[in-house]
XYZ file of C-alpha atoms in Angstrom:
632
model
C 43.065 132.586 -95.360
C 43.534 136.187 -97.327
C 45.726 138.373 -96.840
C 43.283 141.086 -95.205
C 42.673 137.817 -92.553
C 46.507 137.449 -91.906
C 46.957 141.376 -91.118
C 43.801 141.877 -89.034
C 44.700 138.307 -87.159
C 47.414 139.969 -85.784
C 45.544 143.131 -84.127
C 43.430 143.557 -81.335
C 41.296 146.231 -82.691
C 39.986 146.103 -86.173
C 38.034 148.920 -88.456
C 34.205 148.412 -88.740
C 34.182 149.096 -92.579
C 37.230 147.311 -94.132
C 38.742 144.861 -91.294
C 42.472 146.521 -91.010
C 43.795 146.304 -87.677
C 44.530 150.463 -86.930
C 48.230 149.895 -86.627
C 47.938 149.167 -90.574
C 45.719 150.999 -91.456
C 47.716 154.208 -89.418
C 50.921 153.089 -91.122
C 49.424 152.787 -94.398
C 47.886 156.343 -94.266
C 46.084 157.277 -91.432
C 43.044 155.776 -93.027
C 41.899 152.131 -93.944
C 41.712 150.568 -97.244
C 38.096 151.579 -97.576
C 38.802 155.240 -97.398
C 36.888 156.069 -94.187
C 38.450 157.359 -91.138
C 39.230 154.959 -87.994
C 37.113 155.368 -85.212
C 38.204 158.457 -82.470
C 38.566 155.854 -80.231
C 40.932 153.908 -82.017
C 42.570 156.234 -83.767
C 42.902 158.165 -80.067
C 45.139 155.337 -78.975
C 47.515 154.774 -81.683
C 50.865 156.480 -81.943
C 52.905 156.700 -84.543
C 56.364 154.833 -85.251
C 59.054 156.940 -86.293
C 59.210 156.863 -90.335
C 61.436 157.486 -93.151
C 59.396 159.049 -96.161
C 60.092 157.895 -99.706
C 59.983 160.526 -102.681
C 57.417 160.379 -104.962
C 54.233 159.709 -102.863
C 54.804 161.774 -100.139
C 50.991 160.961 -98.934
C 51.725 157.244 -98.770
C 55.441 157.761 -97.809
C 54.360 160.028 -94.968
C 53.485 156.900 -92.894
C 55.909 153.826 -93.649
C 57.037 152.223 -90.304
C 60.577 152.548 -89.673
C 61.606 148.465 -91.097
C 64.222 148.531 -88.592
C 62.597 147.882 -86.072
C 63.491 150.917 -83.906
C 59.788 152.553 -82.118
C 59.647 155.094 -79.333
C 57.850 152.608 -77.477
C 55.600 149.746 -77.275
C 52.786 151.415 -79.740
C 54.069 149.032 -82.417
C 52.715 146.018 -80.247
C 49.812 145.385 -83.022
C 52.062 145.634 -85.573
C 54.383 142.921 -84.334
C 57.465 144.805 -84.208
C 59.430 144.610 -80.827
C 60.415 148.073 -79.653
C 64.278 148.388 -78.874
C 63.919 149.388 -75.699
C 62.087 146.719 -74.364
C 64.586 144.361 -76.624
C 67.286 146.130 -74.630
C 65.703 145.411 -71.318
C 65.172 141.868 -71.880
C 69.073 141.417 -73.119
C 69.880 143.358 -69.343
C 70.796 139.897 -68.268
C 74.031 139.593 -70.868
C 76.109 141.653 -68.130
C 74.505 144.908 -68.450
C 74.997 145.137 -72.333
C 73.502 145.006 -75.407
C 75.885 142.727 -77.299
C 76.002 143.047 -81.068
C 74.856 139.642 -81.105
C 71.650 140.346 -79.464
C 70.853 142.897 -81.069
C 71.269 141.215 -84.196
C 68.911 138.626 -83.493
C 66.625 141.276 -81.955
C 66.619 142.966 -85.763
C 66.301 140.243 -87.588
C 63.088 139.052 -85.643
C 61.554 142.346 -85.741
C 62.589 142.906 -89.702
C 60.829 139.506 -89.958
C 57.904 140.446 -88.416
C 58.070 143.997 -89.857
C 57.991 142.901 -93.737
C 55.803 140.045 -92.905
C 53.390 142.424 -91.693
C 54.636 145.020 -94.560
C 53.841 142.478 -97.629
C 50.415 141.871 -96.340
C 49.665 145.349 -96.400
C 51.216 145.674 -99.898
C 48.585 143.540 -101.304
C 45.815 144.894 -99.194
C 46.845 148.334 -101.191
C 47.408 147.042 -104.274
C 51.101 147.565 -104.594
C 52.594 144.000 -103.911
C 50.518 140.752 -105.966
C 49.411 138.285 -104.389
C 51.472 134.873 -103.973
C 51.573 133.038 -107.106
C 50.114 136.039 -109.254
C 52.609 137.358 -112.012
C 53.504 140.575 -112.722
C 52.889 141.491 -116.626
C 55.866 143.270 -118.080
C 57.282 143.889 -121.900
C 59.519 140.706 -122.198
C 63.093 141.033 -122.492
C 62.945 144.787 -120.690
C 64.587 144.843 -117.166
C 64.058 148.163 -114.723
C 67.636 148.565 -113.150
C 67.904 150.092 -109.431
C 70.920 152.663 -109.170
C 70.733 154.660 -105.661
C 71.748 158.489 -107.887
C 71.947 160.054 -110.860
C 74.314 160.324 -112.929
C 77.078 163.310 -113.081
C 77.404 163.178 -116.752
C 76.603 160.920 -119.895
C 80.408 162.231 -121.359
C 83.120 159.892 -120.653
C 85.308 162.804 -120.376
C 83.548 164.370 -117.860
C 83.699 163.846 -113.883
C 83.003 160.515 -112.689
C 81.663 158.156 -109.566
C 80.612 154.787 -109.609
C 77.416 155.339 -110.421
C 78.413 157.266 -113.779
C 81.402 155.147 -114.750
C 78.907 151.803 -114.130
C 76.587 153.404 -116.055
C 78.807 154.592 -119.066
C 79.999 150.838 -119.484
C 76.573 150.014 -121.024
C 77.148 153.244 -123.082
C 80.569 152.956 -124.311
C 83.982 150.853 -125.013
C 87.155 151.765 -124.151
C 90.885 150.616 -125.572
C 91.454 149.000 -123.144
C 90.060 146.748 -120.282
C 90.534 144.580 -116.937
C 89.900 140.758 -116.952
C 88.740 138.794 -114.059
C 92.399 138.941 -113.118
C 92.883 142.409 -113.209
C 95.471 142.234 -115.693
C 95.492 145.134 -119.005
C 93.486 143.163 -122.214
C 92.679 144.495 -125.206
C 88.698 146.294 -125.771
C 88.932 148.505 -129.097
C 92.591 148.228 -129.398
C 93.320 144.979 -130.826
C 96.876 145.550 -129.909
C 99.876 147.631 -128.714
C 103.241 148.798 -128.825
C 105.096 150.250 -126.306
C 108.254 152.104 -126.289
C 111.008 151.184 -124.235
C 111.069 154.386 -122.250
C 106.990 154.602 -122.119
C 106.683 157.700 -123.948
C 105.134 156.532 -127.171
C 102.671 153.828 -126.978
C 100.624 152.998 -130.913
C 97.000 150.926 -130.708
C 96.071 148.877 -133.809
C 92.077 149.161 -133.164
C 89.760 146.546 -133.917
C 87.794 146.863 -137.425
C 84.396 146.633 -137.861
C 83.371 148.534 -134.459
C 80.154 150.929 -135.014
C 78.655 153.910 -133.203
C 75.280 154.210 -132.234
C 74.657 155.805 -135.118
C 76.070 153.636 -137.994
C 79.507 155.537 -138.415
C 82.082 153.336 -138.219
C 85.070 153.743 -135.198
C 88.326 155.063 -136.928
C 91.677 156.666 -135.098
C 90.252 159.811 -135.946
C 87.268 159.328 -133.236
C 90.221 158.210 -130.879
C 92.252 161.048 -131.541
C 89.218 163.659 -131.132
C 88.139 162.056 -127.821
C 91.386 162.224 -126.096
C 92.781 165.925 -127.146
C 89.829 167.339 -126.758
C 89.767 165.725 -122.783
C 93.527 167.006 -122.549
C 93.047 170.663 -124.195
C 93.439 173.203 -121.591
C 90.154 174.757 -122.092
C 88.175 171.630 -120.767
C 87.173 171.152 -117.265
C 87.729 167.757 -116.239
C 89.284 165.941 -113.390
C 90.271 163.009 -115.973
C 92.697 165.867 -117.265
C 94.893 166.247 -114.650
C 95.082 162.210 -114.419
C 96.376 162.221 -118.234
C 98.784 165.598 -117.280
C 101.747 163.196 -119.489
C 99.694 162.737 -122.033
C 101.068 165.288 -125.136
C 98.707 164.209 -127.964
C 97.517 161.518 -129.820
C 97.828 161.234 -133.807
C 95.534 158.977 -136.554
C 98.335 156.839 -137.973
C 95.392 155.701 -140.655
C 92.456 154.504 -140.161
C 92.588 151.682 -137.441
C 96.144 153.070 -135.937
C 96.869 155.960 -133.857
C 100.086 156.974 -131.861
C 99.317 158.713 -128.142
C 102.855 160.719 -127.461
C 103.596 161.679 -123.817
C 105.392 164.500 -122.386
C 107.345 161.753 -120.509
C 107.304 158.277 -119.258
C 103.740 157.285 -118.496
C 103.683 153.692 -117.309
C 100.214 153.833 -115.902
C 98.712 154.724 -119.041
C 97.058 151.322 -120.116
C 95.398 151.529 -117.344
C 93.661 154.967 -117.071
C 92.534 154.349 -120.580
C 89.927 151.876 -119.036
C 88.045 155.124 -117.695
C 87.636 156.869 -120.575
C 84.973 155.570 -123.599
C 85.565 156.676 -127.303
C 83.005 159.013 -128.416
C 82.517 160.330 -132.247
C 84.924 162.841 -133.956
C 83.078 166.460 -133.713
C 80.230 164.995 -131.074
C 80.902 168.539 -129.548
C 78.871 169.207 -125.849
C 75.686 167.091 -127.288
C 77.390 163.754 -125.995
C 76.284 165.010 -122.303
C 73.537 165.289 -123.002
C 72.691 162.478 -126.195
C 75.672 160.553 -125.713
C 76.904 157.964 -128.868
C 79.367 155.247 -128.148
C 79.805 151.674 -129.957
C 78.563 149.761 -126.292
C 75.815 147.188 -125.826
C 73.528 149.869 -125.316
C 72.239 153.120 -126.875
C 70.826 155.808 -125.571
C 67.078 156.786 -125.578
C 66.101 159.173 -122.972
C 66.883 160.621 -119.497
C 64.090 162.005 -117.159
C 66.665 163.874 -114.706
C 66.743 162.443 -111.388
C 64.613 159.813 -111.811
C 65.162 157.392 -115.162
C 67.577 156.476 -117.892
C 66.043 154.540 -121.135
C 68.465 152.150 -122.984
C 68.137 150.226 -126.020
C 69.737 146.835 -127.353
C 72.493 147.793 -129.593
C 72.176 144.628 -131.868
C 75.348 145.351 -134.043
C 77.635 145.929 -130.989
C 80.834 143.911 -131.928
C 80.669 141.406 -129.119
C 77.117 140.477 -130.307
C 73.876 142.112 -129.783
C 72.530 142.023 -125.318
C 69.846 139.109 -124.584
C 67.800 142.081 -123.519
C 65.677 144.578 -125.118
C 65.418 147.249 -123.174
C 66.672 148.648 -119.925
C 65.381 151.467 -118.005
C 67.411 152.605 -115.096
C 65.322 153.996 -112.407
C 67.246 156.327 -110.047
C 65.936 155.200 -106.414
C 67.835 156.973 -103.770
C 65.672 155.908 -100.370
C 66.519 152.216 -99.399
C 63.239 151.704 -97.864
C 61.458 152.947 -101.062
C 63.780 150.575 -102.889
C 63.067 147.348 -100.610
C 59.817 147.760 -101.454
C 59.910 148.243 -105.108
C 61.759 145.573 -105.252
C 59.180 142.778 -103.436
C 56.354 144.724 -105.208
C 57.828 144.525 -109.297
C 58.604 147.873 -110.096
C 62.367 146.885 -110.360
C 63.630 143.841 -111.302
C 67.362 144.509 -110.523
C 69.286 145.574 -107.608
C 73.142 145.245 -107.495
C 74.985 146.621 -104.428
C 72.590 148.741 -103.111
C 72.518 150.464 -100.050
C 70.275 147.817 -98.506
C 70.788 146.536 -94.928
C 72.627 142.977 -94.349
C 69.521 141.757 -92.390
C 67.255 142.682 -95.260
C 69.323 140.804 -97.692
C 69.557 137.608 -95.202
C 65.869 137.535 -94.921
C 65.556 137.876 -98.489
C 67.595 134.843 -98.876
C 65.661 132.636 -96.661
C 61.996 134.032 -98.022
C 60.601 133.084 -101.798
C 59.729 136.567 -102.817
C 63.252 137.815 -104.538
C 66.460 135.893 -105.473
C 69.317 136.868 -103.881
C 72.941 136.270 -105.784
C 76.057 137.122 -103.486
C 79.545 136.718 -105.010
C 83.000 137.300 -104.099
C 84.083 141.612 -104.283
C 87.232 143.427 -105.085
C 86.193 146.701 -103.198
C 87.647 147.400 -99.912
C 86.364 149.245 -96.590
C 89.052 150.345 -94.305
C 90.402 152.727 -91.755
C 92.618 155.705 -93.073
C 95.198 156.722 -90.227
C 96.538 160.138 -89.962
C 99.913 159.365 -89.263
C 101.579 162.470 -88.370
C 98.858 162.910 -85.420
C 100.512 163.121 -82.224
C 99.174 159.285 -80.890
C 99.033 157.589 -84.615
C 102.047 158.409 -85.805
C 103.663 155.606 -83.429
C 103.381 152.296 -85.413
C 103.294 149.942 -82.042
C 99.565 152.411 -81.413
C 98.613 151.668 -85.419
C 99.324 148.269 -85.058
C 97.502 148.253 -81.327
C 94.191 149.509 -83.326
C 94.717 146.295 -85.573
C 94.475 143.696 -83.159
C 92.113 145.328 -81.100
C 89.091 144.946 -83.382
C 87.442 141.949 -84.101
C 86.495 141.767 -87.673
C 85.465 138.149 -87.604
C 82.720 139.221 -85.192
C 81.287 142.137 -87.063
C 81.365 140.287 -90.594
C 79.264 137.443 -88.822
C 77.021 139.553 -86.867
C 76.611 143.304 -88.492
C 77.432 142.041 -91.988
C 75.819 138.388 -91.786
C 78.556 137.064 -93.515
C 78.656 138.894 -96.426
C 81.834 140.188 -96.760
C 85.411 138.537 -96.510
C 88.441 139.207 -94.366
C 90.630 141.679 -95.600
C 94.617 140.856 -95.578
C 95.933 143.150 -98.391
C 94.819 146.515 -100.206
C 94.508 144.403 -103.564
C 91.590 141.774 -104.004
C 92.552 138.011 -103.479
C 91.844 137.609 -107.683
C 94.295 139.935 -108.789
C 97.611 138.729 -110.486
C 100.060 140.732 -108.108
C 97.695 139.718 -104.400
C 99.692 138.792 -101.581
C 98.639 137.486 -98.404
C 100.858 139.116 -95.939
C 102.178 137.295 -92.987
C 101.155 140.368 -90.467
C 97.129 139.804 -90.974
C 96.213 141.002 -87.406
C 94.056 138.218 -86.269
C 92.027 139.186 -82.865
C 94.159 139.788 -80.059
C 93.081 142.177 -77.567
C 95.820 140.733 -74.896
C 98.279 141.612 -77.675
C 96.634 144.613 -78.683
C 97.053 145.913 -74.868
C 100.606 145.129 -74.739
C 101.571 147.455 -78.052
C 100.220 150.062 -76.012
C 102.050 149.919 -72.880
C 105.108 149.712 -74.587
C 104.054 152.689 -76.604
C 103.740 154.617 -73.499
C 99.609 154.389 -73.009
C 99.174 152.442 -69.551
C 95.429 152.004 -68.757
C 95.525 154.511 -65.849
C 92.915 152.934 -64.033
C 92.813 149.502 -64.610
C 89.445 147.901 -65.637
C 88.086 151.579 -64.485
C 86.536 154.085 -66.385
C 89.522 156.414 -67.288
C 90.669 155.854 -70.790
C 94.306 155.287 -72.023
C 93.588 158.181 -74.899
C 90.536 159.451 -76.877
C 90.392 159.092 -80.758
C 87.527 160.646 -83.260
C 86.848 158.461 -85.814
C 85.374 159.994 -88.878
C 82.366 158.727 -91.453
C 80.008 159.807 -93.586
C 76.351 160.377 -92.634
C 75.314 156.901 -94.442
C 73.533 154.294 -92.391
C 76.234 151.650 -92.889
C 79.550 153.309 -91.826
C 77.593 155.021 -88.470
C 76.731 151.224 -88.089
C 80.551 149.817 -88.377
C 81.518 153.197 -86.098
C 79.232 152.222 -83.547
C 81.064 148.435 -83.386
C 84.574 149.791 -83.295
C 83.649 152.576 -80.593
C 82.788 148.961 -78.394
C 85.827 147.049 -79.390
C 88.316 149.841 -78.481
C 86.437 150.675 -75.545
C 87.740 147.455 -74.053
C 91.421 148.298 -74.991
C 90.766 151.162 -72.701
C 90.688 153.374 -75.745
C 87.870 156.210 -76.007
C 86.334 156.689 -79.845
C 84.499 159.342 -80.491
C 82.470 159.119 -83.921
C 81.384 162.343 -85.911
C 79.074 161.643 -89.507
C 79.052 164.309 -91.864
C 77.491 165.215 -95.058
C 79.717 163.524 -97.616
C 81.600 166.303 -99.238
C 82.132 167.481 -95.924
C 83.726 164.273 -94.540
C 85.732 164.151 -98.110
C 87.484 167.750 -98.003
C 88.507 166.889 -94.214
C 90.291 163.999 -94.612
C 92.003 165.306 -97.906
C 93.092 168.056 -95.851
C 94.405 166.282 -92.916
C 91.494 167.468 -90.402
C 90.961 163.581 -89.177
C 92.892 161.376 -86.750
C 90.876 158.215 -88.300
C 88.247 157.828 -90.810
C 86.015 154.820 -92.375
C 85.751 154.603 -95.919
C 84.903 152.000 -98.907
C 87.359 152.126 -102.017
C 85.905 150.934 -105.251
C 87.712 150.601 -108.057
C 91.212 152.131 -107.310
C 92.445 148.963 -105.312
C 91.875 146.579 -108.414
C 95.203 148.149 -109.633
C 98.834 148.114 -109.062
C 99.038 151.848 -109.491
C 96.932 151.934 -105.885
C 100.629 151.809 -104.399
C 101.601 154.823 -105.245
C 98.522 156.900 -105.645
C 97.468 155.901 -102.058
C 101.045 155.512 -100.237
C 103.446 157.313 -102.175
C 105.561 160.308 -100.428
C 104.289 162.523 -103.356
C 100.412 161.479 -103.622
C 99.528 163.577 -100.238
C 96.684 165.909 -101.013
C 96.450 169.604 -100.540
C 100.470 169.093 -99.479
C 102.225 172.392 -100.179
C 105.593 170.941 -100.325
C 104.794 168.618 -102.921
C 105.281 170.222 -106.517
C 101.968 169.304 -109.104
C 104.721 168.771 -111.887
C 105.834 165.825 -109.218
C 102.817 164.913 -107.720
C 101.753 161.226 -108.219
C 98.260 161.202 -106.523
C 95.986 161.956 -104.678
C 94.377 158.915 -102.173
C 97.566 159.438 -99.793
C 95.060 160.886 -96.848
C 96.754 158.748 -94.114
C 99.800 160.998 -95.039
C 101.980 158.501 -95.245
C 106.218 158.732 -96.115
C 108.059 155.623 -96.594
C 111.381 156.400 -98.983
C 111.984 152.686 -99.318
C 108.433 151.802 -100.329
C 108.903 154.816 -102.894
C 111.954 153.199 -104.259
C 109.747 149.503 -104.183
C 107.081 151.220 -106.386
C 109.367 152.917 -108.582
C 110.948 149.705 -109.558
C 108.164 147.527 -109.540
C 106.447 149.892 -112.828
C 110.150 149.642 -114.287
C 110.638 146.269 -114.965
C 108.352 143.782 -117.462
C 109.002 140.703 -115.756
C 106.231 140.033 -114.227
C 107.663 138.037 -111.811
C 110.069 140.373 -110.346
C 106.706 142.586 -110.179
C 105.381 140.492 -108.182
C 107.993 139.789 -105.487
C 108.524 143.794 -105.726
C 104.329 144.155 -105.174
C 104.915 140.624 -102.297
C 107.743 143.210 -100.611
C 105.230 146.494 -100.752
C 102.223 144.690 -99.231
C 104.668 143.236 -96.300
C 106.029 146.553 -95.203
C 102.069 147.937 -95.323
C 101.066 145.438 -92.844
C 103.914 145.969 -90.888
C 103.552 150.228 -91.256
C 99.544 149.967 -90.896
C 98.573 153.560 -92.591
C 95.566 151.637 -93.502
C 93.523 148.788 -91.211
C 92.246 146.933 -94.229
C 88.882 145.398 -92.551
C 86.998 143.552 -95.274
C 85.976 142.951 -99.121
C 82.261 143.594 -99.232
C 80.283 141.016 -101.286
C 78.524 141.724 -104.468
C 74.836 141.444 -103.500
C 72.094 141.567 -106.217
C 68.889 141.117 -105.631
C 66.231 140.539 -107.867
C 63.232 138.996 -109.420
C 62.964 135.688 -110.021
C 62.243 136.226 -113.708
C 65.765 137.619 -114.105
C 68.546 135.687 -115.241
C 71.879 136.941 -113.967
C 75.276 135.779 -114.921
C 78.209 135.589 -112.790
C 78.726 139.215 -111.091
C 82.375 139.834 -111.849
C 84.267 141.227 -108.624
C 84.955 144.515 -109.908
C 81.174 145.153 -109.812
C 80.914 146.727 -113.307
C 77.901 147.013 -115.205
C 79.490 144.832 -118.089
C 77.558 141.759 -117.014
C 74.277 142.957 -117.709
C 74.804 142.342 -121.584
C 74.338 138.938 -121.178
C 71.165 139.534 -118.393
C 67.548 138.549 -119.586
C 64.040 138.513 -118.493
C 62.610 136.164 -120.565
C-alpha cells in the first residue's frame, strides 16, 4: 500500500482530484497535493487545530497541527489525534483527576498517531523519502541542529551555551576538564604554581597552528588575555578575571600570568576563554582564527554557520569534512527536519521527552541518551518570610515526588539528583539527607514549623507560594507537576512564566520566593560552592563590596559563616583528600540547609540519522566530541 493509501485510509472524506483525506490536506495547506481547492462542502466542515508556525515557510508553516496532541475539539477525529478534552473525560473515572500518568499515556498515543499521520504526509509533499529511499548528501559533511545563534565568534566576548559549545570547535584553550572534571592540560603542556597563587607560568605545547598557518607562541597568549582584561573592553569574562594583573611572554612557548592577589580558581576559568592570534583586532567576531578542529568559513546570521576540517589541528585532523550548523529555533520545525534529512544532528535540543521515546521505539532516527552533569533545581529565597525556616525548605523536599515525574513527564531520561556536583566528578558526594518521597513526613515539618492545614483535607491552604520559570515549554511543564504535588501538602503554588531576561533580572534581584532553573556548566566545578552559596556571591547585594565579592549565582540568598570558612579551606589546601572530606562536609550541611531542591541530572539526548556515527557524548555536553563524528 502507498503512502497516499495509508493517509486517505484513515479519513472519511477524501478529495476528488488527488485522494487526501481534508484533514491532511487542511493541515498541509488548506489545499491538496494536486493544487486544487477541497470541495465547499468539505472544506465547510473542517476546523482547524491550533498550530505552531515554523520560520521560513510561513505558507506551509501556517497549517502544521499542534504534535501535541492538544485540539479545541473533536475536529482532529480524521486525523487520528485524540482531543484532550475528551482524553480528560474518559480519565474522569481516576477520582476526578487527570493523573500525570494518564495523561502521559494519553500523549504518547496521540504523538503516535500524530507523526504517524505527519510522516505520511511528508512524503505525500515531498519533504520526508520514502522508507528505504536514501537521502543523497556530500559525504563526510554533517548539518548540526543548535536551537540560537550565536552571541559572538570572540572567545572574549559574552557567552551562553550555545556560543561557548560552539567556540570549542573553533578554538583551544590552556586548559581543560576530563571526564572527571579534574584541571588537564590543552595548550599548556604544563604549570607552575606559586605557593600563595599569585603567579602561575604555562610551558605551552609546540607545534600548535592557527587557522591560518602562524604558529601559537606566548605572545598570542599574552595578547588574548590583556586585551580581555584592559579596561576599555566590554566583557563579562572581565570582571570574572578582576585578579588577573597581566600576563608576560617568558619566550616563545612560556608565559607568566601575574595576579593582583591569590587567584585559586584560575585554572579553571581559563577553560572559557580560547587563544586567538596576536593583533586579530575586532575581525575575530566576526572571522574568527583559533588552532581548533575546525575553521571558520561563513555565517549567514540567524540561520547557518559553515565549518571546515582543520586537518593540521594538533590532536589530528576531524573524521569529518564539513559541518554546517543550522540555527533552528522552533522544536516542531526541528522534529521534522530531523525525520525528513535536512539535519543530521541534534544534541540536547529542546525536544519533548515523548518525542524522543517514540523516536526510540520507531526506525526513522537513532536516538543516543547518556548520563549528564547539568542540573535542574529549585532556587529558594531564603530570607522570605515562610522560606527562610529550614523545617518549611526541607518540607518542600519531601513533598515532591521526583521519582514520579522522571518516569512519567521525563520518561526516564534524567537521573535523581542528590548533590549540586555530577555523580562523575572527583569531589561528588552522596549526602545522607537525599529527601526520598515522604509526604507524611513532609506534613509533619510543617506543623512543627507553625503551618497546620487549617481545614483538614478541605480546600483552605496551609500558605500560598509563586513559583517562578521561564516561558519555555519544559519548565511550565515541571511547574504544572509541582503545583499538584504541593497541593496535597495543603500548600497553594502559584506559577508565573516570563520572557527569559525577565525571569533572570528577578531572581538576581530577589523578586522570587521560588524559581525553576537548569544549570549547565557551573556545577561541573568545585568553585560552584562559593559562587552559588557563598555569603559574598549575592547579586545586586549593596552590602557586599565588588573588591570582595566572590559571585554571582547566590540568588537563593543564602549566609552560612561556617560553610564560608568550609570553602575557604577547601581551595587552601592541595591534598586532595582533605578537599574532599572538606567538599563531603559542604554538600552535608546543603542538604541539611536546602537553599537549593536539587531535582535531577537531565540526560544527554542526541538524536540523529542513522548515517551518523556518534561517539560517546561526554557528560559535560560540550561540542568536543564531534571531532571524532562522521557520516560516512
Amino acid at each position: 500500500m502507498d503512502a497516499r493509501a495509508t493517509v486517505a485510509g484513515s479519513a472519511g472524506h477524501l478529495c476528488d482530484a488527488c485522494g487526501l483525506s481534508p484533514a491532511v490536506a487542511a493541515a498541509a495547506c488548506r489545499r491538496c497535493a494536486c493544487d486544487r481547492k477541497l470541495p465547499p462542502s468539505i472544506a465547510g466542515r473542517i476546523r482547524h487545530p491550533r498550530s505552531l508556525r515554523p520560520e521560513g515557510d510561513a505558507h506551509f508553516g501556517a497549517w502544521l497541527p499542534h504534535p501535541h496532541g492538544c485540539a479545541p475539539d473533536d475536529s482532529l477525529g480524521d486525523f487520528g489525534i485524540l482531543p484532550f478534552r475528551r482524553a480528560r473525560t474518559i480519565h474522569a473515572h481516576l477520582g476526578g483527576r487527570f493523573s500525570m500518568r494518564a495523561e502521559r499515556e494519553v500523549r504518547t498515543e496521540a504523538r503516535r498517531r500524530w507523526w504517524g499521520g505527519m510522516s505520511a504526509m511528508l512524503v505525500l509533499l515531498g519533504l520526508l523519502p520514502l522508507p528505504g529511499c536514501r537521502r543523497q548528501e556530500d559525504a563526510h559533511t554533517l548539518v548540526l541542529a543548535i536551537e540560537a545563534p550565536p552571541l559572538t565568534f570572540d572567545p572574549r566576548g559574552p557567552t551562553n551555551a550555545v556560543t561557548a559549545r560552539l567556540q570549542q570547535l573553533l578554538f583551544n584553550t590552556l586548559t581543560q576538564k576530563d571526564e572527571r572534571f579534574e584541571i588537564v592540560p590543552e595548550l599548556a603542556e604544563s604549570w607552575e604554581v606559586s605557593e600563595d597563587f599569585t603567579i602561575y607560568t604555562f610551558r605551552l605545547r609546540r607545534g600548535v597552528r592557527f587557522h591560518d598557518g602562524r604558529e601559537l607562541t606566548a605572545r598570542d597568549v599574552a595578547y588574548t588575555f590583556n586585551t580581555l582584561i584592559a579596561p576599555t573592553f566590554d566583557s563579562p569574562k572581565r570582571a570574572a578575571l578582576s585578579k588577573l594583573e597581566r600576563v608576560e611572554p617568558v619566550d616563545a612557548h612560556t608565559v607568566v600570568f601575574r595576579c593582583r592577589e591569590p587567584y585559586r580558581g584560575l585554572l579553571v576559568d581559563l577553560i572559557a576563554i580560547g587563544i586567538i592570534p596576536e593583533n586579530s583586532g575586532e575581525t575575530v567576531a566576526r572571522q574568527p582564527i583559533g588552532t581548533g578542529p575546525f575553521r571558520f568559513v561563513r555565517y549567514v546570521e540567524n540561520q547557518e554557520v559553515e565549518l571546515l576540517a582543520f586537518p593540521e589541528h594538533f590532536r589530528g585532523a576531524p573524521r569529518l569534512r564539513r559541518l554546517r550548523v543550522k540555527i533552528v529555533r522552533d522544536p516542531t520545525t526541528l522534529a521534522l527536519e530531523l525525520l525528513g534529512g535536512t539535519v543530521h544532528l541534534a544534541v540536547n535540543a529542546q525536544l519533548s521527552p515523548d518525542f524522543v521515546a517514540e523516536q526510540q521505539a520507531g526506525r526513522r532516527l537513532r536516538v543516543v541518551i547518556s548520563d549528564g552533569a547539568a542540573l535542574e533545581y529549585i532556587g529558594i529565597n531564603t530570607t522570605d518570610p515562610i522560606l527562610r525556616d529550614r523545617r518549611v525548605r526541607q518540607a518542600l523536599a519531601y513533598g515532591i515526588d521526583r521519582r514520579a515525574i522522571i518516569a512519567n513527564l521525563l520518561r526516564g531520561q534524567a537521573r535523581l539528583a542528590k548533590s549540586v556536583l555530577p555523580p562523575t566528578h572527583w569531589a561528588y558526594h552522596e549526602t545522607t539527607k537525599t529527601y526520598e518521597y515522604d509526604p507524611a513526613r513532609a506534613r509533619r515539618l510543617l506543623d512543627e514549623a507553625g503551618y497546620r492545614d487549617p481545614d483538614g483535607e478541605g480546600p483552605q491552604p496551609r500558605f500560598r507560594l509563586t513559583l517562578k520559570t521561564s516561558s519555555a515549554e519544559h519548565p511550565r511543564k515541571i511547574a504544572t507537576a509541582l503545583q499538584e504535588q504541593l497541593r496535597a501538602l495543603g500548600i497553594e503554588l502559584h506559577i508565573q512564566s516570563f520572557e527569559f531576561q525577565t525571569f533572570l533580572n528577578d531572581i538576581n534581584t530577589g523578586n522570587f520566593q521560588l524559581f525553576f532553573l537548569r544549570q549547565i556548566g557551573a556545577n561541573q566545578f568545585t568553585d560552584i560552592f562559593k559562587a552559588a552559596f557563598g555569603s559574598r556571591s549575592i547579586p545586586n547585594d549593596p552590602t557586599i563590596r565588588e573588591s570582595e565579592r566572590t559571585g554571582f549565582l547566590n540568588r537563593a540568598r543564602y549566609r552560612n559563616p561556617h560553610l564560608d570558612a568550609l570553602i575557604e579551606r577547601a581551595e587552601a589546601t592541595s591534598d586532595r583528600a582533605e578537599q574532599r572530606a572538606l567538599y563531603a562536609r559542604i554538600q552535608e550541611i546543603l542538604a541539611e540547609d536546602v537553599p537549593w531542591i536539587t531535582l535531577w541530572y537531565p540526560a544527554n539526548v542526541a538524536l540523529m540519522n542513522p548515517r551518523v556515527r556518534v561517539p560517546a557524548i561526554p557528560a559535560s555536553g560540550d561540542f568536543h566530541f564531534l571531532k571524532d563524528v562522521d557520516v560516512p
